XYZ file of C-alpha atoms in Angstrom:
228
model
C 91.484 55.690 -6.609
C 88.688 58.225 -6.995
C 88.633 57.664 -10.762
C 88.125 53.929 -10.236
C 85.260 54.602 -7.850
C 83.665 56.941 -10.379
C 83.941 54.333 -13.135
C 82.476 51.621 -10.901
C 79.550 53.783 -9.803
C 78.961 54.992 -13.368
C 78.902 51.431 -14.705
C 76.539 50.308 -11.953
C 74.235 53.276 -12.592
C 74.196 52.605 -16.347
C 73.359 48.916 -15.884
C 70.617 49.724 -13.399
C 69.110 52.440 -15.596
C 68.939 50.125 -18.615
C 67.461 47.353 -16.487
C 64.943 49.756 -14.921
C 63.853 51.191 -18.267
C 63.141 47.674 -19.500
C 61.032 46.881 -16.436
C 59.215 50.227 -16.388
C 58.385 50.354 -20.094
C 57.929 46.698 -21.016
C 57.221 44.631 -17.903
C 54.974 46.647 -15.609
C 51.323 47.006 -16.696
C 49.489 50.302 -17.096
C 47.992 51.750 -13.932
C 44.216 51.230 -13.761
C 43.199 54.895 -13.478
C 46.105 56.873 -14.941
C 47.121 54.604 -17.791
C 50.672 54.742 -19.180
C 51.412 58.287 -17.910
C 51.828 56.879 -14.393
C 55.249 55.594 -15.493
C 56.577 59.112 -15.106
C 56.467 58.632 -11.332
C 59.324 56.117 -11.601
C 61.516 59.102 -12.443
C 59.630 61.872 -10.635
C 59.732 60.328 -7.147
C 63.353 59.053 -7.268
C 64.528 62.388 -8.706
C 62.820 64.231 -5.849
C 64.386 62.021 -3.186
C 67.795 62.234 -4.868
C 67.721 66.029 -5.018
C 66.655 66.229 -1.361
C 69.561 63.988 -0.353
C 71.908 66.212 -2.335
C 70.545 69.390 -0.763
C 70.962 67.792 2.663
C 74.584 66.988 1.828
C 75.086 70.588 0.695
C 73.578 71.936 3.906
C 75.706 69.691 6.115
C 78.858 70.553 4.167
C 78.009 74.246 4.438
C 77.557 73.987 8.207
C 80.872 72.161 8.514
C 82.525 74.849 6.404
C 81.257 77.595 8.712
C 82.675 75.668 11.677
C 86.032 74.671 10.165
C 86.629 77.070 7.231
C 87.869 74.066 5.246
C 87.556 74.939 1.515
C 86.904 71.289 0.651
C 83.564 71.448 2.445
C 82.621 74.485 0.370
C 83.568 72.552 -2.767
C 81.382 69.613 -1.706
C 78.492 71.997 -1.049
C 78.646 73.642 -4.471
C 79.059 70.312 -6.291
C 76.101 68.801 -4.431
C 73.962 71.876 -5.050
C 74.611 71.982 -8.791
C 73.769 68.307 -9.285
C 70.744 68.441 -6.989
C 69.390 71.498 -8.785
C 69.486 69.502 -12.026
C 67.438 66.743 -10.379
C 65.045 69.372 -8.989
C 64.536 70.611 -12.550
C 63.601 67.062 -13.577
C 61.125 66.945 -10.688
C 59.395 70.145 -11.795
C 59.376 69.114 -15.464
C 58.025 65.600 -14.917
C 55.467 66.884 -12.431
C 54.193 69.435 -14.942
C 53.916 66.808 -17.689
C 51.968 64.509 -15.371
C 49.699 67.389 -14.291
C 48.951 68.315 -17.911
C 47.732 64.789 -18.654
C 45.906 64.058 -15.386
C 44.701 67.496 -14.255
C 44.517 69.138 -17.678
C 46.833 71.993 -16.647
C 50.601 72.447 -16.642
C 50.740 74.216 -13.301
C 48.691 75.146 -10.245
C 49.743 77.112 -7.187
C 49.410 74.079 -4.973
C 51.385 74.070 -1.697
C 53.646 71.189 -2.763
C 54.301 72.600 -6.247
C 54.819 76.154 -5.035
C 57.204 75.172 -2.247
C 59.183 73.048 -4.719
C 59.443 75.998 -7.099
C 60.635 78.190 -4.214
C 63.191 75.494 -3.390
C 64.473 75.571 -6.971
C 64.694 79.362 -6.917
C 66.577 79.389 -3.603
C 69.247 77.004 -4.827
C 69.466 78.780 -8.170
C 70.053 81.946 -6.136
C 72.840 80.102 -4.311
C 74.662 79.579 -7.607
C 74.007 83.162 -8.686
C 75.398 84.424 -5.374
C 78.590 82.464 -5.909
C 79.044 84.085 -9.309
C 78.428 87.549 -7.874
C 81.162 87.401 -5.182
C 84.787 87.255 -6.305
C 86.548 86.971 -2.938
C 86.711 83.207 -2.136
C 86.267 83.372 1.645
C 83.331 85.765 1.502
C 81.771 83.764 -1.332
C 82.022 80.530 0.634
C 80.696 82.075 3.860
C 77.641 83.787 2.377
C 76.893 80.763 0.178
C 77.040 78.455 3.193
C 74.537 80.587 5.095
C 72.166 80.607 2.109
C 72.516 76.841 1.658
C 71.551 76.182 5.269
C 68.611 78.589 5.009
C 67.461 77.052 1.709
C 67.295 73.590 3.241
C 64.484 74.785 5.513
C 62.329 74.916 2.381
C 63.248 71.314 1.541
C 61.602 70.352 4.838
C 58.542 72.405 3.885
C 58.345 70.627 0.514
C 58.603 67.230 2.205
C 55.888 67.960 4.791
C 53.614 70.169 2.671
C 51.126 67.431 1.798
C 50.724 66.731 5.521
C 50.495 70.353 6.648
C 48.092 71.632 3.979
C 45.305 70.355 1.750
C 46.869 69.975 -1.666
C 46.019 68.657 -5.115
C 49.303 66.798 -5.147
C 48.893 63.045 -4.573
C 49.638 61.838 -1.061
C 52.504 59.509 -0.124
C 52.512 56.203 -2.008
C 55.614 54.429 -0.709
C 54.946 51.901 2.050
C 57.776 53.353 4.137
C 55.500 56.391 4.688
C 52.020 54.874 4.370
C 52.520 51.566 6.148
C 51.732 49.585 2.994
C 48.773 48.862 0.755
C 48.947 51.985 -1.421
C 50.851 50.550 -4.369
C 51.465 47.335 -6.249
C 54.627 45.794 -4.708
C 56.234 45.359 -8.139
C 55.682 49.039 -8.926
C 57.082 50.124 -5.574
C 60.118 47.907 -6.081
C 60.707 49.581 -9.454
C 60.719 52.986 -7.748
C 63.347 51.831 -5.261
C 65.507 50.300 -7.998
C 65.378 53.529 -9.978
C 66.092 55.516 -6.825
C 69.266 53.480 -6.366
C 70.246 54.098 -9.997
C 69.676 57.847 -9.761
C 71.522 58.139 -6.450
C 74.525 56.382 -7.994
C 74.276 58.574 -11.089
C 74.020 61.695 -8.955
C 77.004 60.614 -6.866
C 79.059 60.165 -10.025
C 78.149 63.682 -11.144
C 79.017 65.117 -7.720
C 82.407 63.376 -7.668
C 83.227 64.588 -11.176
C 82.087 68.123 -10.359
C 84.031 68.047 -7.086
C 87.197 67.107 -8.931
C 86.630 69.974 -11.376
C 86.147 72.394 -8.491
C 89.317 71.199 -6.774
C 91.316 71.592 -9.978
C 89.916 75.084 -10.497
C 90.965 76.077 -6.994
C 94.431 74.622 -7.501
C 94.818 76.655 -10.702
C 93.572 79.808 -8.955
C 96.084 79.216 -6.167
C 98.955 78.847 -8.621
C 97.888 82.024 -10.412
C 97.890 83.936 -7.133
C 101.372 82.637 -6.327
C 102.586 83.633 -9.794
C 101.192 87.142 -9.387
C 102.815 87.421 -5.947
C 106.192 86.526 -7.430
């Protein structure tokens, strides 16, 4: 059943991504001030939202693990973190490319950029911590605590442009601005690509979750074999 769901979501994501690329590259006009480079936001913004959703899922799963000690919740947390960290890497990369063209620099220690880099480092540390601890229960417990702590920085990233004066552009989606900031066709393209990336990310999480479950099953059988 899970395999069918993965195939369905993967097919839907592929169709949407092809459709979105066509619209973004060939249908939408250049932005008046930024020119063609503005098209990078159709991947930058959805990737950011997708990674935040994934980090939220990891934090919730980690909290549930601490309450229940159910290994499946730990598996969901690590799968969500790995996929979300990949999307966070896309966010940093696309943001740097945009900054190089518009600002003339690859990087600046702006509050939004810096907090996003800290976010990336925290979740990378989560994966490093898991590799450093061999005992499964201790690994899951300490990783869960770090995941919950790391999510506090996601909130800082999200609110940074409201809390501090930053070079980073302000909110553009009407859901946050109340409307009027962006061409409706451009905003619709962002939402369509957000849907595609969420589906794609969900496929990756489900595949990674299955791999993690299989790994744990193999480890369990090895332990039983050694006990015999």
